[in-house]
């Protein structure tokens, strides 16, 4: 028997081929539905702050598949995402034109309130009537503040436009007078220039040396006068340049004053957007008041009146701040008008 026998190679079974399965493609998220309280309010022209008062307006938006797998994370992110969206809508969208009327109590709600107050105890009826009168006084102050702000802004904007347009007339008359002086001086000295030029041309084309010498001598006698004339015209032109430079500086000064209106415009937009938040809360309180009055529930009516007074006070404070900003806006426009008047130009 041989010392080393042949070793048979071990047969390794072949591995089965891996079959690649197609990766399932997640369905695209469906677009936001154009329904629900948010889109209904926007289509009706209401400010978005009225929708923000009820969190249910954001619940109509379907969540993404990842949000369904992680409900805890979705619950944390949804309020954070809704706040920037609300602020953006408040700054971009205009206020509803019927905002002033929506914070007034309707005649039917007033009639129901009177019936509820008549059935309530004397103490409760007195409190309700007192709060109702306080709210009516708040509405009057609010209407007056709004009208004052609107009138002041319209007048100041009109004055600023007039000042901006009239600023181009600064030193206009002085510049016209100086231009006329230059034109007159050039017309007076024009014969002298023409004679001097003609003598030079004749001296160069003279037929004899004696004639050329005589013509050059005559031109030399006129040279000093021509130089003085040119210097006089140059001085007048320098004065015109100085007048134009001074006018440009004055116009820039007036426009710099008017540029102070832009930051105030931005502040006014932000303040008016902030005023829509208590206004939306006030409208919700009025709805509660109307519902409670129709039910005849004196306690709920009194509570709703308290909420109305609280939100009304906040809204009135916002509009008082807006009135103060409009005063500053008007003061800047008036300052530019006085500045323009100091330069001899009237506007407004």
Short mmCIF file of C-alpha atoms in Angstrom, two decimals:
data_model
loop_
_atom_site.label_atom_id
_atom_site.label_comp_id
_atom_site.label_asym_id
_atom_site.label_seq_id
_atom_site.Cartn_x
_atom_site.Cartn_y
_atom_site.Cartn_z
CA UNK A 1 0.00 0.00 0.00
CA UNK A 2 1.47 3.39 -0.94
CA UNK A 3 2.47 5.75 1.80
CA UNK A 4 0.34 8.60 0.49
CA UNK A 5 -2.90 7.76 -1.16
CA UNK A 6 -4.68 10.11 -3.51
CA UNK A 7 -7.15 12.35 -1.67
CA UNK A 8 -10.40 12.88 -3.40
CA UNK A 9 -11.40 16.54 -3.67
CA UNK A 10 -14.40 17.46 -1.60
CA UNK A 11 -17.32 18.55 -3.69
CA UNK A 12 -18.87 21.77 -2.38
CA UNK A 13 -22.53 22.17 -3.28
CA UNK A 14 -23.24 25.24 -5.41
CA UNK A 15 -25.02 28.13 -3.71
CA UNK A 16 -28.47 28.92 -4.99
CA UNK A 17 -28.73 32.17 -6.93
CA UNK A 18 -30.26 35.07 -5.02
CA UNK A 19 -33.36 36.43 -6.61
CA UNK A 20 -33.69 40.18 -6.20
CA UNK A 21 -37.14 41.15 -5.20
CA UNK A 22 -38.47 44.48 -6.48
CA UNK A 23 -38.43 47.19 -3.85
CA UNK A 24 -41.97 48.41 -3.22
CA UNK A 25 -42.40 52.06 -4.11
CA UNK A 26 -44.24 54.09 -1.52
CA UNK A 27 -47.28 55.86 -2.90
CA UNK A 28 -46.95 59.59 -3.34
CA UNK A 29 -48.61 61.62 -0.59
CA UNK A 30 -51.94 62.92 -1.62
CA UNK A 31 -52.17 66.69 -2.05
CA UNK A 32 -53.68 68.80 0.66
CA UNK A 33 -57.46 68.68 0.40
CA UNK A 34 -59.03 71.98 -0.52
CA UNK A 35 -61.61 71.73 2.20
CA UNK A 36 -61.82 72.09 5.94
CA UNK A 37 -62.10 75.19 8.13
CA UNK A 38 -58.74 76.67 7.07
CA UNK A 39 -59.42 76.63 3.32
CA UNK A 40 -63.08 77.56 3.81
CA UNK A 41 -62.06 80.62 5.82
CA UNK A 42 -59.45 81.65 3.27
CA UNK A 43 -61.93 81.26 0.41
CA UNK A 44 -64.47 83.37 2.30
CA UNK A 45 -61.90 86.16 2.82
CA UNK A 46 -61.66 85.76 6.59
CA UNK A 47 -58.32 86.38 8.29
CA UNK A 48 -56.41 83.20 9.10
CA UNK A 49 -56.28 84.13 12.77
CA UNK A 50 -59.94 83.19 13.07
CA UNK A 51 -59.12 79.66 11.97
CA UNK A 52 -56.10 79.41 14.23
CA UNK A 53 -58.33 79.63 17.29
CA UNK A 54 -59.59 76.07 16.69
CA UNK A 55 -56.92 73.32 16.43
CA UNK A 56 -59.37 71.18 14.48
CA UNK A 57 -58.61 73.21 11.37
CA UNK A 58 -55.20 71.56 11.16
CA UNK A 59 -56.48 68.07 11.85
CA UNK A 60 -58.06 67.82 8.39
CA UNK A 61 -54.63 67.72 6.71
CA UNK A 62 -53.63 64.06 6.12
CA UNK A 63 -50.36 62.95 7.68
CA UNK A 64 -47.52 61.40 5.71
CA UNK A 65 -46.80 57.63 5.96
CA UNK A 66 -43.84 58.29 8.25
CA UNK A 67 -46.05 60.30 10.57
CA UNK A 68 -48.47 57.35 10.84
CA UNK A 69 -45.63 55.09 11.95
CA UNK A 70 -44.55 57.55 14.65
CA UNK A 71 -47.62 59.15 16.22
CA UNK A 72 -45.69 60.59 19.17
CA UNK A 73 -43.36 62.51 16.88
CA UNK A 74 -46.28 63.72 14.79
CA UNK A 75 -47.98 65.10 17.85
CA UNK A 76 -44.90 67.08 18.75
CA UNK A 77 -44.21 68.52 15.31
CA UNK A 78 -47.71 69.51 14.24
CA UNK A 79 -48.06 72.51 16.63
CA UNK A 80 -44.52 73.65 15.77
CA UNK A 81 -45.27 73.58 12.05
CA UNK A 82 -48.58 75.37 12.43
CA UNK A 83 -47.15 78.42 14.24
CA UNK A 84 -44.87 79.68 11.40
CA UNK A 85 -47.63 78.98 8.90
CA UNK A 86 -50.07 81.06 10.93
CA UNK A 87 -47.64 83.97 11.28
CA UNK A 88 -46.88 83.88 7.55
CA UNK A 89 -50.57 83.96 6.67
CA UNK A 90 -51.18 86.80 9.14
CA UNK A 91 -48.49 88.94 7.51
CA UNK A 92 -49.34 88.13 3.88
CA UNK A 93 -53.12 87.96 3.73
CA UNK A 94 -55.13 91.17 4.12
CA UNK A 95 -57.71 91.59 6.81
CA UNK A 96 -61.29 90.79 5.98
CA UNK A 97 -63.28 93.90 4.99
CA UNK A 98 -66.13 92.91 7.30
CA UNK A 99 -63.91 92.62 10.38
CA UNK A 100 -65.41 95.66 12.10
CA UNK A 101 -68.97 94.44 11.73
CA UNK A 102 -68.11 90.89 12.88
CA UNK A 103 -67.29 92.10 16.39
CA UNK A 104 -70.67 93.72 16.86
CA UNK A 105 -73.58 91.95 18.51
CA UNK A 106 -76.30 91.04 16.05
CA UNK A 107 -79.88 92.28 16.65
CA UNK A 108 -81.15 88.72 17.21
CA UNK A 109 -78.43 88.04 19.79
CA UNK A 110 -79.23 91.36 21.48
CA UNK A 111 -82.91 90.43 21.69
CA UNK A 112 -82.03 87.03 23.17
CA UNK A 113 -79.71 88.75 25.66
CA UNK A 114 -82.47 91.08 26.82
CA UNK A 115 -84.80 88.13 27.39
CA UNK A 116 -82.10 86.28 29.33
CA UNK A 117 -81.34 89.35 31.46
CA UNK A 118 -85.05 89.79 32.20
CA UNK A 119 -85.29 86.20 33.51
CA UNK A 120 -82.08 86.39 35.56
CA UNK A 121 -81.77 87.56 39.14
CA UNK A 122 -81.51 91.32 39.73
CA UNK A 123 -77.84 91.07 40.67
CA UNK A 124 -76.93 88.97 37.62
CA UNK A 125 -79.00 91.19 35.33
CA UNK A 126 -77.20 94.28 36.63
CA UNK A 127 -73.79 92.70 36.04
CA UNK A 128 -74.75 91.60 32.53
CA UNK A 129 -76.16 95.00 31.58
CA UNK A 130 -73.09 96.78 32.97
CA UNK A 131 -70.77 94.56 30.96
CA UNK A 132 -72.91 95.01 27.88
CA UNK A 133 -72.62 98.81 28.22
CA UNK A 134 -68.86 98.52 28.77
CA UNK A 135 -68.54 96.49 25.60
CA UNK A 136 -70.56 99.07 23.64
CA UNK A 137 -68.18 101.78 24.90
CA UNK A 138 -65.22 99.63 23.84
CA UNK A 139 -66.64 99.33 20.33
CA UNK A 140 -67.01 103.10 20.07
CA UNK A 141 -63.40 103.65 21.16
CA UNK A 142 -62.23 100.95 18.76
CA UNK A 143 -64.09 102.48 15.81
CA UNK A 144 -62.68 105.91 16.65
CA UNK A 145 -59.12 104.53 16.89
CA UNK A 146 -59.45 102.71 13.58
CA UNK A 147 -60.80 105.78 11.81
CA UNK A 148 -58.12 107.99 13.32
CA UNK A 149 -55.38 105.59 12.20
CA UNK A 150 -56.78 105.23 8.68
CA UNK A 151 -57.26 108.98 8.19
CA UNK A 152 -53.81 109.80 9.56
CA UNK A 153 -52.11 107.22 7.35
CA UNK A 154 -53.94 108.34 4.21
CA UNK A 155 -53.09 112.02 4.83
CA UNK A 156 -49.44 111.25 5.64
CA UNK A 157 -49.01 109.02 2.58
CA UNK A 158 -50.51 111.72 0.36
CA UNK A 159 -48.20 114.36 1.87
CA UNK A 160 -45.14 112.12 1.47
CA UNK A 161 -45.97 111.58 -2.21
CA UNK A 162 -46.39 115.33 -2.76
CA UNK A 163 -43.08 116.09 -1.03
CA UNK A 164 -41.26 113.43 -3.03
CA UNK A 165 -42.58 114.84 -6.31
CA UNK A 166 -41.96 118.49 -5.37
CA UNK A 167 -38.38 117.83 -4.23
CA UNK A 168 -37.21 117.86 -7.85
CA UNK A 169 -38.15 121.58 -8.03
CA UNK A 170 -35.55 122.62 -5.45
CA UNK A 171 -33.39 125.51 -6.80
CA UNK A 172 -35.07 125.07 -10.17
CA UNK A 173 -35.49 128.81 -10.69
CA UNK A 174 -31.90 129.60 -9.68
CA UNK A 175 -30.60 127.01 -12.15
CA UNK A 176 -32.73 128.43 -14.96
CA UNK A 177 -31.46 131.96 -14.22
CA UNK A 178 -27.86 130.77 -14.24
CA UNK A 179 -28.37 128.92 -17.52
CA UNK A 180 -29.78 132.13 -19.02
CA UNK A 181 -26.73 134.08 -17.83
CA UNK A 182 -24.38 131.61 -19.49
CA UNK A 183 -26.33 131.73 -22.75
CA UNK A 184 -26.30 135.56 -22.70
CA UNK A 185 -22.56 135.73 -21.98
CA UNK A 186 -21.80 133.34 -24.83
CA UNK A 187 -23.95 135.39 -27.21
CA UNK A 188 -22.20 138.63 -26.13
CA UNK A 189 -18.71 137.21 -26.59
CA UNK A 190 -19.49 135.29 -29.76
CA UNK A 191 -18.46 138.20 -32.14
CA UNK A 192 -15.16 138.54 -30.26
CA UNK A 193 -14.48 134.81 -30.65
CA UNK A 194 -15.41 134.92 -34.33
CA UNK A 195 -13.16 137.95 -35.02
CA UNK A 196 -10.20 136.40 -33.24
CA UNK A 197 -10.60 133.14 -35.13
CA UNK A 198 -10.91 134.97 -38.47
CA UNK A 199 -7.70 136.97 -37.86
CA UNK A 200 -5.80 133.78 -37.14
CA UNK A 201 -7.04 132.16 -40.34
CA UNK A 202 -6.23 135.26 -42.44
CA UNK A 203 -2.72 135.51 -40.99
CA UNK A 204 -1.98 131.94 -42.00
CA UNK A 205 -3.28 132.47 -45.54
CA UNK A 206 -1.80 135.95 -46.11
CA UNK A 207 0.11 136.47 -49.34
CA UNK A 208 2.93 138.53 -47.85
CA UNK A 209 4.93 138.49 -44.65
CA UNK A 210 4.05 142.09 -43.85
CA UNK A 211 0.34 141.34 -44.09
CA UNK A 212 0.67 138.19 -41.98
CA UNK A 213 2.67 140.08 -39.36
CA UNK A 214 0.07 142.84 -39.18
CA UNK A 215 -2.75 140.34 -38.82
CA UNK A 216 -0.92 138.42 -36.06
CA UNK A 217 -0.27 141.68 -34.23
CA UNK A 218 -3.94 142.52 -34.37
CA UNK A 219 -4.83 139.00 -33.15
CA UNK A 220 -2.37 139.35 -30.27
CA UNK A 221 -4.08 142.55 -29.22
CA UNK A 222 -7.42 140.70 -29.10
CA UNK A 223 -6.02 137.60 -27.34
CA UNK A 224 -6.18 139.02 -23.82
CA UNK A 225 -9.80 140.08 -24.31
CA UNK A 226 -10.72 136.63 -25.62
CA UNK A 227 -9.08 134.98 -22.62
CA UNK A 228 -10.97 137.24 -20.22
CA UNK A 229 -14.23 136.43 -21.99
CA UNK A 230 -13.59 132.69 -21.83
CA UNK A 231 -12.73 132.97 -18.13
CA UNK A 232 -15.95 134.85 -17.44
CA UNK A 233 -18.02 132.15 -19.18
CA UNK A 234 -16.11 129.43 -17.33
CA UNK A 235 -16.90 131.07 -13.98
CA UNK A 236 -20.59 131.17 -14.85
CA UNK A 237 -20.49 127.47 -15.79
CA UNK A 238 -18.74 126.61 -12.51
CA UNK A 239 -21.51 128.41 -10.62
CA UNK A 240 -24.07 126.33 -12.52
CA UNK A 241 -22.27 123.12 -11.55
CA UNK A 242 -22.24 124.20 -7.91
CA UNK A 243 -25.97 124.97 -8.01
CA UNK A 244 -26.71 121.54 -9.44
CA UNK A 245 -24.50 119.84 -6.85
CA UNK A 246 -26.22 121.72 -4.02
CA UNK A 247 -29.64 120.83 -5.43
CA UNK A 248 -28.72 117.13 -5.60
CA UNK A 249 -27.60 117.25 -1.96
CA UNK A 250 -30.85 118.93 -0.87
CA UNK A 251 -33.00 116.40 -2.76
CA UNK A 252 -31.01 113.55 -1.20
CA UNK A 253 -31.55 115.13 2.24
CA UNK A 254 -35.33 115.22 1.75
CA UNK A 255 -35.42 111.67 0.43
CA UNK A 256 -33.36 110.50 3.39
CA UNK A 257 -36.00 111.94 5.71
CA UNK A 258 -38.77 110.22 3.75
CA UNK A 259 -36.85 106.93 3.92
CA UNK A 260 -37.73 106.81 7.61
CA UNK A 261 -41.28 105.90 6.58
CA UNK A 262 -40.27 102.43 5.36
CA UNK A 263 -39.35 100.94 8.78
CA UNK A 264 -42.57 102.36 10.20
CA UNK A 265 -44.54 100.74 7.38
CA UNK A 266 -43.04 97.37 8.30
CA UNK A 267 -43.81 97.92 11.99
CA UNK A 268 -47.39 98.89 11.15
CA UNK A 269 -47.89 95.71 9.10
CA UNK A 270 -46.62 93.56 11.96
CA UNK A 271 -48.75 95.42 14.52
CA UNK A 272 -51.90 95.08 12.41
CA UNK A 273 -51.21 91.38 11.94
CA UNK A 274 -50.84 91.01 15.72
CA UNK A 275 -54.15 92.82 16.22
CA UNK A 276 -55.96 90.06 14.33
CA UNK A 277 -55.21 87.54 17.09
CA UNK A 278 -57.32 89.23 19.83
CA UNK A 279 -59.86 90.12 17.14
CA UNK A 280 -60.29 86.42 16.32
CA UNK A 281 -60.64 85.61 20.02
CA UNK A 282 -63.24 88.37 20.31
CA UNK A 283 -65.28 86.92 17.45
CA UNK A 284 -65.21 83.50 19.11
CA UNK A 285 -66.40 85.07 22.38
CA UNK A 286 -69.26 86.79 20.53
CA UNK A 287 -70.31 83.44 19.07
CA UNK A 288 -70.35 81.96 22.58
CA UNK A 289 -72.33 84.95 23.78
CA UNK A 290 -74.93 84.56 21.04
CA UNK A 291 -75.29 80.82 21.66
CA UNK A 292 -75.62 81.32 25.43
CA UNK A 293 -78.16 84.13 24.98
CA UNK A 294 -80.33 81.98 22.71
CA UNK A 295 -80.20 79.17 25.28
CA UNK A 296 -81.16 81.62 28.02
CA UNK A 297 -78.18 80.63 30.20
CA UNK A 298 -77.36 83.73 32.28
CA UNK A 299 -74.13 82.29 33.72
CA UNK A 300 -72.72 81.49 30.28
CA UNK A 301 -73.81 84.89 28.98
CA UNK A 302 -72.01 86.64 31.83
CA UNK A 303 -68.89 84.55 31.26
CA UNK A 304 -68.95 85.27 27.51
CA UNK A 305 -69.31 89.00 28.21
CA UNK A 306 -66.22 88.83 30.41
CA UNK A 307 -64.28 87.15 27.60
CA UNK A 308 -65.53 89.78 25.16
CA UNK A 309 -64.34 92.59 27.43
CA UNK A 310 -60.93 90.97 27.87
CA UNK A 311 -60.35 90.40 24.16
CA UNK A 312 -61.79 93.83 23.37
CA UNK A 313 -59.33 95.47 25.75
CA UNK A 314 -56.42 93.68 24.07
CA UNK A 315 -57.68 94.66 20.61
CA UNK A 316 -58.16 98.27 21.69
CA UNK A 317 -54.62 98.36 23.10
CA UNK A 318 -53.28 97.13 19.77
CA UNK A 319 -55.13 99.83 17.84
CA UNK A 320 -54.01 102.53 20.26
CA UNK A 321 -50.44 101.45 19.54
CA UNK A 322 -51.23 101.61 15.81
CA UNK A 323 -52.55 105.16 16.24
CA UNK A 324 -49.30 106.12 17.96
CA UNK A 325 -47.29 104.63 15.10
CA UNK A 326 -49.43 106.57 12.63
CA UNK A 327 -48.61 109.76 14.55
CA UNK A 328 -44.92 109.02 14.10
CA UNK A 329 -45.56 108.31 10.41
CA UNK A 330 -47.30 111.67 10.02
CA UNK A 331 -44.51 113.44 11.93
CA UNK A 332 -41.90 112.16 9.48
CA UNK A 333 -43.94 113.31 6.48
CA UNK A 334 -44.46 116.71 8.12
CA UNK A 335 -40.73 116.99 8.86
CA UNK A 336 -39.96 116.39 5.17
CA UNK A 337 -42.53 119.05 4.22
CA UNK A 338 -40.91 121.63 6.53
CA UNK A 339 -37.50 120.66 5.19
CA UNK A 340 -38.72 121.22 1.65
CA UNK A 341 -40.25 124.57 2.62
CA UNK A 342 -36.85 125.63 4.00
CA UNK A 343 -35.47 125.10 0.50
CA UNK A 344 -38.12 127.39 -0.96
CA UNK A 345 -40.55 124.76 -2.27
CA UNK A 346 -44.12 124.24 -1.03
CA UNK A 347 -45.86 120.86 -1.05
CA UNK A 348 -49.17 119.60 0.27
#
